[in-house]
Short mmCIF file of C-alpha atoms in Angstrom, two decimals:
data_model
loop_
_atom_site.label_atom_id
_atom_site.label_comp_id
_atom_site.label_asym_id
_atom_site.label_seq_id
_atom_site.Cartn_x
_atom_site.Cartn_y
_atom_site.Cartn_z
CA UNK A 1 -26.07 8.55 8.66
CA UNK A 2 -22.23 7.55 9.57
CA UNK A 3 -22.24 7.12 13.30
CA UNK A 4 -18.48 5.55 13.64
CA UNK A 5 -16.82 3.47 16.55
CA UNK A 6 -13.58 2.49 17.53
CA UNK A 7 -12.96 -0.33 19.92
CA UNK A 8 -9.86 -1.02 21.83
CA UNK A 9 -8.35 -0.92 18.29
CA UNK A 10 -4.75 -1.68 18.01
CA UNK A 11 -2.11 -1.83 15.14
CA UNK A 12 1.19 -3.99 15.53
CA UNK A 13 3.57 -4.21 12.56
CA UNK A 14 4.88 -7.26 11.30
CA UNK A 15 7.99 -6.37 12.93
CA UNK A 16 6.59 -6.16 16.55
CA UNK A 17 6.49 -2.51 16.65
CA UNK A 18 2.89 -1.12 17.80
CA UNK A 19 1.58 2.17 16.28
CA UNK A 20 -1.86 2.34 18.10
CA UNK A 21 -2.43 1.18 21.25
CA UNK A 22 -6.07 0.74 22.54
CA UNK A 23 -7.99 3.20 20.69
CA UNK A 24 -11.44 3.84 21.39
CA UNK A 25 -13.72 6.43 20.37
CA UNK A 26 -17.49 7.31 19.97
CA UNK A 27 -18.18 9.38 16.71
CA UNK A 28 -21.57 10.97 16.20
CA UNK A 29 -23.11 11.33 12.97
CA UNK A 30 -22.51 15.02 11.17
CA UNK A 31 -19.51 15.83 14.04
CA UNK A 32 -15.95 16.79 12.59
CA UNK A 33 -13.34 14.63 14.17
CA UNK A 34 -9.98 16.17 14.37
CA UNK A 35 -6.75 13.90 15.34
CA UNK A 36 -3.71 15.81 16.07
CA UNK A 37 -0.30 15.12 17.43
CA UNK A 38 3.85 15.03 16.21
CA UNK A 39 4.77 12.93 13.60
CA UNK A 40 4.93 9.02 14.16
CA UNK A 41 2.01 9.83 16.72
CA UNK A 42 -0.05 6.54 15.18
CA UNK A 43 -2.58 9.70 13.61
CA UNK A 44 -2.81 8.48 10.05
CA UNK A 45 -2.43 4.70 10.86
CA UNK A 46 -5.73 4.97 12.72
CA UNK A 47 -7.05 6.74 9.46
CA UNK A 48 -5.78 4.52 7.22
CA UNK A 49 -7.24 1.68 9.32
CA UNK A 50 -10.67 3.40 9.16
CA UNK A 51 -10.25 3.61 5.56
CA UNK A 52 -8.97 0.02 5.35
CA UNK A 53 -5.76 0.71 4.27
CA UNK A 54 -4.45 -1.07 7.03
CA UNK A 55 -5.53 -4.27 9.03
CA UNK A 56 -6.58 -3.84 12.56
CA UNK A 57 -4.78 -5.83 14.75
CA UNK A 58 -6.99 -5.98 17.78
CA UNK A 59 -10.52 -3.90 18.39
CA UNK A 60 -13.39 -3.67 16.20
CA UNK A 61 -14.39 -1.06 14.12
CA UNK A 62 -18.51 -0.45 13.83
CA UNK A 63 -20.30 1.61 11.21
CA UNK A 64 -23.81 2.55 11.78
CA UNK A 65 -23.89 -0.58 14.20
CA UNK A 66 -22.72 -3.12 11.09
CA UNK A 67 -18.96 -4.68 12.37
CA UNK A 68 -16.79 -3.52 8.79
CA UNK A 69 -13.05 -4.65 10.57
CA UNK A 70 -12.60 -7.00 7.85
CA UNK A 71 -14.67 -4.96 5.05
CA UNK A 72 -12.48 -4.43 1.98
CA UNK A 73 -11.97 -0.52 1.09
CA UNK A 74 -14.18 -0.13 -1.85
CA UNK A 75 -17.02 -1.36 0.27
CA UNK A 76 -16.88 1.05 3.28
CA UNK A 77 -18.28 4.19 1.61
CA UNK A 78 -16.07 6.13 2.52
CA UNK A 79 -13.93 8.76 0.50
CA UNK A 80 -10.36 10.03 1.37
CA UNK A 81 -8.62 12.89 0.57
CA UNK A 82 -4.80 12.77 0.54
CA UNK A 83 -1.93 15.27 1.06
CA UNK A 84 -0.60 15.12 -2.11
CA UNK A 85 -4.35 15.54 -4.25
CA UNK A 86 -3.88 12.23 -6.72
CA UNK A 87 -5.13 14.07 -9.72
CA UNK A 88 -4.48 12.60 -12.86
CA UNK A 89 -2.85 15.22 -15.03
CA UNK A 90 -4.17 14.01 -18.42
CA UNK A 91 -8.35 15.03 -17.20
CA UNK A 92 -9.76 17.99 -16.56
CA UNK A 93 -11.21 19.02 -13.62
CA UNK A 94 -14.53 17.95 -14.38
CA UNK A 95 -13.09 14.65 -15.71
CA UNK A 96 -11.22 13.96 -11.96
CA UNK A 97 -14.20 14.92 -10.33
CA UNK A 98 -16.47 12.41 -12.42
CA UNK A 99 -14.06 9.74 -12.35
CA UNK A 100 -15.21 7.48 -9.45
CA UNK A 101 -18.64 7.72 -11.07
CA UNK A 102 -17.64 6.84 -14.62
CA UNK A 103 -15.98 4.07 -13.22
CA UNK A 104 -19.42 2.80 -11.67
CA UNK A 105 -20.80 3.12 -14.77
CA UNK A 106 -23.65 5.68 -13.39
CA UNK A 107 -25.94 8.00 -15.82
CA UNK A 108 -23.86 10.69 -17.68
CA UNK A 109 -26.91 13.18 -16.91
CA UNK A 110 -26.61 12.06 -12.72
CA UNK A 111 -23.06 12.04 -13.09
CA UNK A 112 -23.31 15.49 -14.96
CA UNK A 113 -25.32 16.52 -12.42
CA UNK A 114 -23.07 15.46 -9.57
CA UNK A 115 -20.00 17.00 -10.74
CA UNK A 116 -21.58 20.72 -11.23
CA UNK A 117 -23.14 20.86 -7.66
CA UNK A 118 -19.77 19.76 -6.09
CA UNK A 119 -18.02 22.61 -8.45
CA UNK A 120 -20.65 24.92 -7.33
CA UNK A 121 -20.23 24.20 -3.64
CA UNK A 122 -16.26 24.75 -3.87
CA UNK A 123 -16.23 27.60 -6.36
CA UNK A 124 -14.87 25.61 -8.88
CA UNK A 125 -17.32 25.86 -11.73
CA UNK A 126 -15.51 28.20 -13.84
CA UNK A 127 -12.19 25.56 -13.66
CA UNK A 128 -14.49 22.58 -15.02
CA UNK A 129 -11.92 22.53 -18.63
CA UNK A 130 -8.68 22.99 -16.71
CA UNK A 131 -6.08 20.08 -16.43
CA UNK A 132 -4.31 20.29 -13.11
CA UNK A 133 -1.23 21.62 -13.86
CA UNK A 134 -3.15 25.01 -14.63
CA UNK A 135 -4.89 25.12 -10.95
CA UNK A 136 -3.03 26.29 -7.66
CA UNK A 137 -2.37 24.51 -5.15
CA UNK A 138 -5.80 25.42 -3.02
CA UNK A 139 -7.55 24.75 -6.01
CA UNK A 140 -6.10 21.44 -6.87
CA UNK A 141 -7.20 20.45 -3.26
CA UNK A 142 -10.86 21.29 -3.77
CA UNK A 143 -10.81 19.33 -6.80
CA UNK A 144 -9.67 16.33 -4.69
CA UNK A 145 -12.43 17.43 -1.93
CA UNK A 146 -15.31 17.24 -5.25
CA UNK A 147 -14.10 14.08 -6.09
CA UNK A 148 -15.06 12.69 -2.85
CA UNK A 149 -17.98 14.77 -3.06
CA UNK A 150 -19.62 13.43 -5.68
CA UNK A 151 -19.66 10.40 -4.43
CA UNK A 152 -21.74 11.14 -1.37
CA UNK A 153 -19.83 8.72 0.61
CA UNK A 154 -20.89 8.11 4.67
CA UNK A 155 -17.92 9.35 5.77
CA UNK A 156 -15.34 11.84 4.39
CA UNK A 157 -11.57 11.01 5.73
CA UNK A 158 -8.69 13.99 5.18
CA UNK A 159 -5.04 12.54 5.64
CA UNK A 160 -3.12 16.27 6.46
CA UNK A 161 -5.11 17.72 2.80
CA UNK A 162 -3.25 21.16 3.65
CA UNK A 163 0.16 20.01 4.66
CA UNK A 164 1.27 21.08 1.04
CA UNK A 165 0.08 24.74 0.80
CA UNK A 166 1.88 28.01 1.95
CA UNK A 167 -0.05 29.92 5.08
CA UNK A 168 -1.86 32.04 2.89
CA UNK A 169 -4.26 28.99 1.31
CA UNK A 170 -3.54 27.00 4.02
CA UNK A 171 -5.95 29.67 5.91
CA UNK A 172 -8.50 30.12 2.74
CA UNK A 173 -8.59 26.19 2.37
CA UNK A 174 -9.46 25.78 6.24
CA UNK A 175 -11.88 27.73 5.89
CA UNK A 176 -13.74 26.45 2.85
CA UNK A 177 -13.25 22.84 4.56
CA UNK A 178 -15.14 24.48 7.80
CA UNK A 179 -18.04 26.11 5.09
CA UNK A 180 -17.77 22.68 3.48
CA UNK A 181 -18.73 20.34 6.82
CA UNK A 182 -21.38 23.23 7.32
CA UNK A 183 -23.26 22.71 4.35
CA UNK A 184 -22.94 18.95 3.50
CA UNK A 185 -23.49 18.16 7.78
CA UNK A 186 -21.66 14.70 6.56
CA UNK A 187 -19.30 13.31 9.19
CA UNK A 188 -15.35 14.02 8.89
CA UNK A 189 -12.38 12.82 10.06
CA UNK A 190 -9.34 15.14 10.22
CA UNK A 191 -5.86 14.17 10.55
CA UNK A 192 -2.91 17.20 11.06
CA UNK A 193 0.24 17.76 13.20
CA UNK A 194 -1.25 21.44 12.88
CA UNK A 195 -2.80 22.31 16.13
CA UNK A 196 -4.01 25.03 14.40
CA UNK A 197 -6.63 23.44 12.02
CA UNK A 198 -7.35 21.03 14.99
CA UNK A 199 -8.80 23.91 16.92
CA UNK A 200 -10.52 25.53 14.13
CA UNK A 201 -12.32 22.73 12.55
CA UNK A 202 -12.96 20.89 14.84
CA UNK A 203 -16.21 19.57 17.15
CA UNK A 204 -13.93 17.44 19.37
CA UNK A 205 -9.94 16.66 19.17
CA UNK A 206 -8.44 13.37 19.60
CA UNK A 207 -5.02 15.17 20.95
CA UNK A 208 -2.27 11.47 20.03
CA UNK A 209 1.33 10.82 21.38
CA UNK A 210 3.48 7.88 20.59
CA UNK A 211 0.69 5.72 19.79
CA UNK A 212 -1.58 6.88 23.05
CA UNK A 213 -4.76 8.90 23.36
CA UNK A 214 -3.65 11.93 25.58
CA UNK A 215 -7.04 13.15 25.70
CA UNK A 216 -10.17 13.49 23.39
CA UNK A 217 -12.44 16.19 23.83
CA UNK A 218 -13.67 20.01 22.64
CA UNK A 219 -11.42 22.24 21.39
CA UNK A 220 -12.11 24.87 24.76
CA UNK A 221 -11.33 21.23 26.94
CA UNK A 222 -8.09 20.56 25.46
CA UNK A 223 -7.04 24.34 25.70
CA UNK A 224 -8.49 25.08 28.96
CA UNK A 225 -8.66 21.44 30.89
CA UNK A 226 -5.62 19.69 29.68
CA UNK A 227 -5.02 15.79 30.64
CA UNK A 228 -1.64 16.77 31.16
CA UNK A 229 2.03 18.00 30.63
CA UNK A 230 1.68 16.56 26.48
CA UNK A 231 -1.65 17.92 25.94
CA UNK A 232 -0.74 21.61 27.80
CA UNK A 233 2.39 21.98 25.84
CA UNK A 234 0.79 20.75 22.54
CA UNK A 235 -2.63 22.65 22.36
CA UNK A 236 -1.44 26.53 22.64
CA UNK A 237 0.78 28.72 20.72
CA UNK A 238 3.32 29.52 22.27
CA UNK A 239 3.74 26.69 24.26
CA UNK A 240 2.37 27.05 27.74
CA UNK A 241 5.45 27.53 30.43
CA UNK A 242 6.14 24.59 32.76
CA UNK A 243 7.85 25.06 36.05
CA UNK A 244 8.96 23.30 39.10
CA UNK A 245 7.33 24.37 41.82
CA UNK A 246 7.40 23.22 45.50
CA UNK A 247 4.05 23.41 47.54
CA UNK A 248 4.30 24.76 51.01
CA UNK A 249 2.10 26.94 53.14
CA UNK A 250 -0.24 28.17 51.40
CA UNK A 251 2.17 29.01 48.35
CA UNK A 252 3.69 27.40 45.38
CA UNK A 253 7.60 28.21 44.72
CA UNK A 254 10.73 27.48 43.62
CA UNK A 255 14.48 29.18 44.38
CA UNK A 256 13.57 32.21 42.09
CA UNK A 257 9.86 33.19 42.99
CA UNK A 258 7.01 31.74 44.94
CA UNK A 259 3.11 32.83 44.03
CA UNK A 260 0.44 32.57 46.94
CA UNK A 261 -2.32 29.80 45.95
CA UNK A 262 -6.11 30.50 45.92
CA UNK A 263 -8.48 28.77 47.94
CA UNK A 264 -9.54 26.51 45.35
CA UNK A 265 -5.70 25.68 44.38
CA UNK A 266 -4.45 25.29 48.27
CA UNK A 267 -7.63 22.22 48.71
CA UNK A 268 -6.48 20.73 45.09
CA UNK A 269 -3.14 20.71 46.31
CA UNK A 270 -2.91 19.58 49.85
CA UNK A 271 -1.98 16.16 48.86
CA UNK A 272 1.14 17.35 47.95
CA UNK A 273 2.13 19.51 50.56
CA UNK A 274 6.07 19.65 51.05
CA UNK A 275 6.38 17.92 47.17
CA UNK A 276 7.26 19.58 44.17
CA UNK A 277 4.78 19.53 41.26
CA UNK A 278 4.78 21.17 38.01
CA UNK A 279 3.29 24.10 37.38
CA UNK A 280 2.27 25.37 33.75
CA UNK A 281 0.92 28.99 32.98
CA UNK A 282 0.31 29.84 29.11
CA UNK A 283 1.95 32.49 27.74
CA UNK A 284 -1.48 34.58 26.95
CA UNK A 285 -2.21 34.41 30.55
CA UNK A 286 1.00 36.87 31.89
CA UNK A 287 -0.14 40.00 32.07
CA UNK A 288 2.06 43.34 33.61
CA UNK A 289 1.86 44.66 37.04
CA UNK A 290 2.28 41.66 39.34
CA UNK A 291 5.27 40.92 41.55
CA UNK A 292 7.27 38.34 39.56
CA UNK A 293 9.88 40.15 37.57
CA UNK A 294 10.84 38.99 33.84
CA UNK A 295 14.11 39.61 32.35
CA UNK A 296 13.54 40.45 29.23
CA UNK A 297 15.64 38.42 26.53
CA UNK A 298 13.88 39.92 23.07
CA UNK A 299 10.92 41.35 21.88
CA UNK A 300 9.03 39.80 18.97
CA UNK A 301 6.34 42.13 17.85
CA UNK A 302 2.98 40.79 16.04
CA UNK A 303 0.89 43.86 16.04
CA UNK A 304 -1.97 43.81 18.82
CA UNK A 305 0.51 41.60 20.99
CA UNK A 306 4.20 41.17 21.55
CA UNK A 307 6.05 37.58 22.88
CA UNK A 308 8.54 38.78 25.60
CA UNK A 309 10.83 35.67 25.81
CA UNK A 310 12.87 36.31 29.29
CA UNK A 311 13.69 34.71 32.17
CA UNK A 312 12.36 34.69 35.89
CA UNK A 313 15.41 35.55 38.76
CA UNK A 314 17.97 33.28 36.65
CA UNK A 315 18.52 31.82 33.18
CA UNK A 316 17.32 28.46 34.19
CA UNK A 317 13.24 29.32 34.35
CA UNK A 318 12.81 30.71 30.68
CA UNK A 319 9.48 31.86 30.01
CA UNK A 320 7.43 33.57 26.95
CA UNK A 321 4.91 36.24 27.50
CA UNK A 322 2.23 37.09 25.46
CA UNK A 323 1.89 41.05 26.44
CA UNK A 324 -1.23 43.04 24.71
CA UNK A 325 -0.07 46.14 22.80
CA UNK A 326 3.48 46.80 20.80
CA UNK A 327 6.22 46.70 23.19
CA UNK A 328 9.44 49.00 23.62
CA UNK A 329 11.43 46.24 26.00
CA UNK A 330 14.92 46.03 25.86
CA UNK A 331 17.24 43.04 26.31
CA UNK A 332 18.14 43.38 30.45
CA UNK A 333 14.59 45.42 30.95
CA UNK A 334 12.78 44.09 34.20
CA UNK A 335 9.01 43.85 33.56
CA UNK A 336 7.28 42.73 36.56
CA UNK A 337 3.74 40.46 35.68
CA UNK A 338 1.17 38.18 37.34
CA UNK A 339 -0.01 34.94 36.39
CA UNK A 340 -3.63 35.18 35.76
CA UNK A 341 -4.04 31.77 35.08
CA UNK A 342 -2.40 28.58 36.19
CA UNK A 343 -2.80 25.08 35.54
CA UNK A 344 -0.78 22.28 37.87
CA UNK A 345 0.29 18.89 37.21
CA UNK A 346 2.15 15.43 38.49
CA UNK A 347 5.48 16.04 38.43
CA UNK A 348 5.76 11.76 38.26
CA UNK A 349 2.65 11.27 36.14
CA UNK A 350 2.50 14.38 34.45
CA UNK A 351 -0.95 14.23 34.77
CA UNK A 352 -3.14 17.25 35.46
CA UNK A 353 -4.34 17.84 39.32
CA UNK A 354 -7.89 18.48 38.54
CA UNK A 355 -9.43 21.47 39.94
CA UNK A 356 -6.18 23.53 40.80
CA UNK A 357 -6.31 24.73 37.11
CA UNK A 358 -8.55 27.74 37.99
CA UNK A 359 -8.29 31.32 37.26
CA UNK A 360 -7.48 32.51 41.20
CA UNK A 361 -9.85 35.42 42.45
CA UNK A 362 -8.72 38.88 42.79
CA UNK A 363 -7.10 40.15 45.96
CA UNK A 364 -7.61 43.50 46.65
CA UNK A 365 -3.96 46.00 46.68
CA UNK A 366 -2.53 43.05 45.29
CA UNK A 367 -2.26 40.97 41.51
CA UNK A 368 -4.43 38.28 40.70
CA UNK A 369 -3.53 35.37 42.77
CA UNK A 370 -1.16 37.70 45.03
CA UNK A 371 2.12 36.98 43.15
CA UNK A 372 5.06 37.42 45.46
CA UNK A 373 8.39 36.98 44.28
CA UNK A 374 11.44 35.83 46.18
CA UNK A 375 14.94 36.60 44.44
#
């Protein structure tokens, strides 16, 4: 069992500067905890202060109901895996992977035991005589991951274990991580700048800016439901579009196009009738055939979909498209689309304005949401 809280934890330097600010968090047994965000976020100081690397300043930290804030390192069993592996070069594989245990003195036979399930479970058996230096780089990670293995620790901790690869492992490595949590059901904290991994891996996201909590929640929540402006541009690739729109009548608009609101958006966004708010549509959610026209700037081909990057009316509102099929635009084409999708926010807070982010209903002789545009 590792059932892991976080309570109003902070973390304050020496130096006055704070790198976590009031961090709280809930962590079932067996779930896969991802924490993503830019670097300097405060990500791998809240690892390393779940590790013990680092003293909490404030909050309390609670294992399996048992306070461990002040518990040294060695007595939290828990096992980390690093970016950079920390093999030693001199041992073989099976020598890394046995290393914690030799040093506890355990049975050679448990130990042998031990090491040759944790090869088995990361493919690793036939690398058991290898030093390091003769492994790749995917394989030298899964060494590191048997190391903590073998130890069978409460809690497995990954400080960015992929950061190192090319995109090729990177991928093969995710995976295996994913098969890993599978099979072992041990509870796993994740931390990556990679949104990526975050929404692959994980069974909730703890999405981090500048110290803050943006938002914790499922992978679908943070994509579909975000907190706000951080969180929408963050989770998504491409980036979703943001822009300034005023709401008036029924519609939402700026000095280059105006789209008619649904039902659902016009009640969500009465409050700010005659304001300006922001309004974000992800790239993936532009489809052609509506009645805002893109300028096309350049094409950028991936196979089943093309990114149009263009503009809307002007060079001021860029936008990126994410069209279905292999496109033939050319720079100065006009492609007129709809926004199937759009999401709104504070323009002061930046915070979302819950229930306008809906997917607006059909209209019938007209695109979804009735799109108008106004040059």
């Amino acid at each position: 069992m590792a059932h892991l809280r976080l309570k109003n934890v902070d973390k304050i330097y020496d130096n006055n500067v704070q790198a976590v600010f009031d961090f709280n968090i809930d962590i079932k047994d067996g779930e896969f905890i991802v924490l993503v965000g830019p670097s300097g976020c405060g990500k791998s100081t809240t690892l390393r202060m779940i590790a013990g690397l680092e003293d909490i300043t404030k909050g309390n930290l609670i294992l399996d109901d048992k306070d461990i804030t002040k518990t040294p390192p060695k007595d939290r069993d828990m096992a980390m895996v690093f970016q950079n592996y920390a093999l030693y070069g001199h041992m073989t594989v099976y020598e890394n992977m046995a290393f914690s245990l030799t040093m506890r003195k355990e049975n050679p036979n448990v130990i042998h035991k031990k090491v040759l399930a944790a090869a088995e479970i990361l493919n690793l058996t036939d690398q058991l005589n290898k030093k390091p230096s003769q492994l790749s780089g995917g394989q030298r990670q899964r060494v590191a991951m048997g190391r903590s293995i073998v130890r069978s620790p409460k809690l497995f901790l990954f400080d960015e274990p992929l950061s190192n690869l090319d995109a090729k492992l990177r991928g093969s490595t995710r995976r295996e991580i994913l098969l890993l949590h599978k099979r072992l059901g041990a509870t796993m904290i994740y931390v990556t700048h990679d949104q990526t991994e975050a929404l692959t891996l994980a069974d909730r996201i703890v999405c981090m800016s500048m110290g803050h909590v943006q938002q914790i929640g499922t992978p679908l929540e943070l994509y579909d439901s975000p907190a706000n402006i951080f969180v929408a541009s963050f989770i998504g690739l491409p980036p979703m579009n943001f822009f300034d729109v005023k709401i008036e009548n029924g519609m939402a608009g700026n000095e280059f196009f105006y789209v008619q609101l649904s039902p659902e958006e016009a009640v969500a966004l009465a409050p700010y009738e005659g304001k300006t708010v922001v309004m974000g549509v992800r790239p993936e959610d532009i489809e052609e055939g509506g009645n805002v026209n893109l300028t096309v700037s350049v094409n950028e081909n991936l196979g089943m979909n093309t990114l149009v990057h263009g503009h809307l009316g002007g060079d001021k509102l860029r936008m990126v498209a994410k069209i279905k099929n292999w496109c033939q635009y050319k720079p100065g084409d006009v492609v007129p689309v709809y926004f199937k999708r759009r999401h709104f926010f504070d323009k002061d807070t930046t915070n979302a304005i819950r229930n306008a982010s809906i997917t607006p209903a059909e209209t019938e002789g007209s695109a979804i949401g009735g799109n108008e545009v106004q040059a």
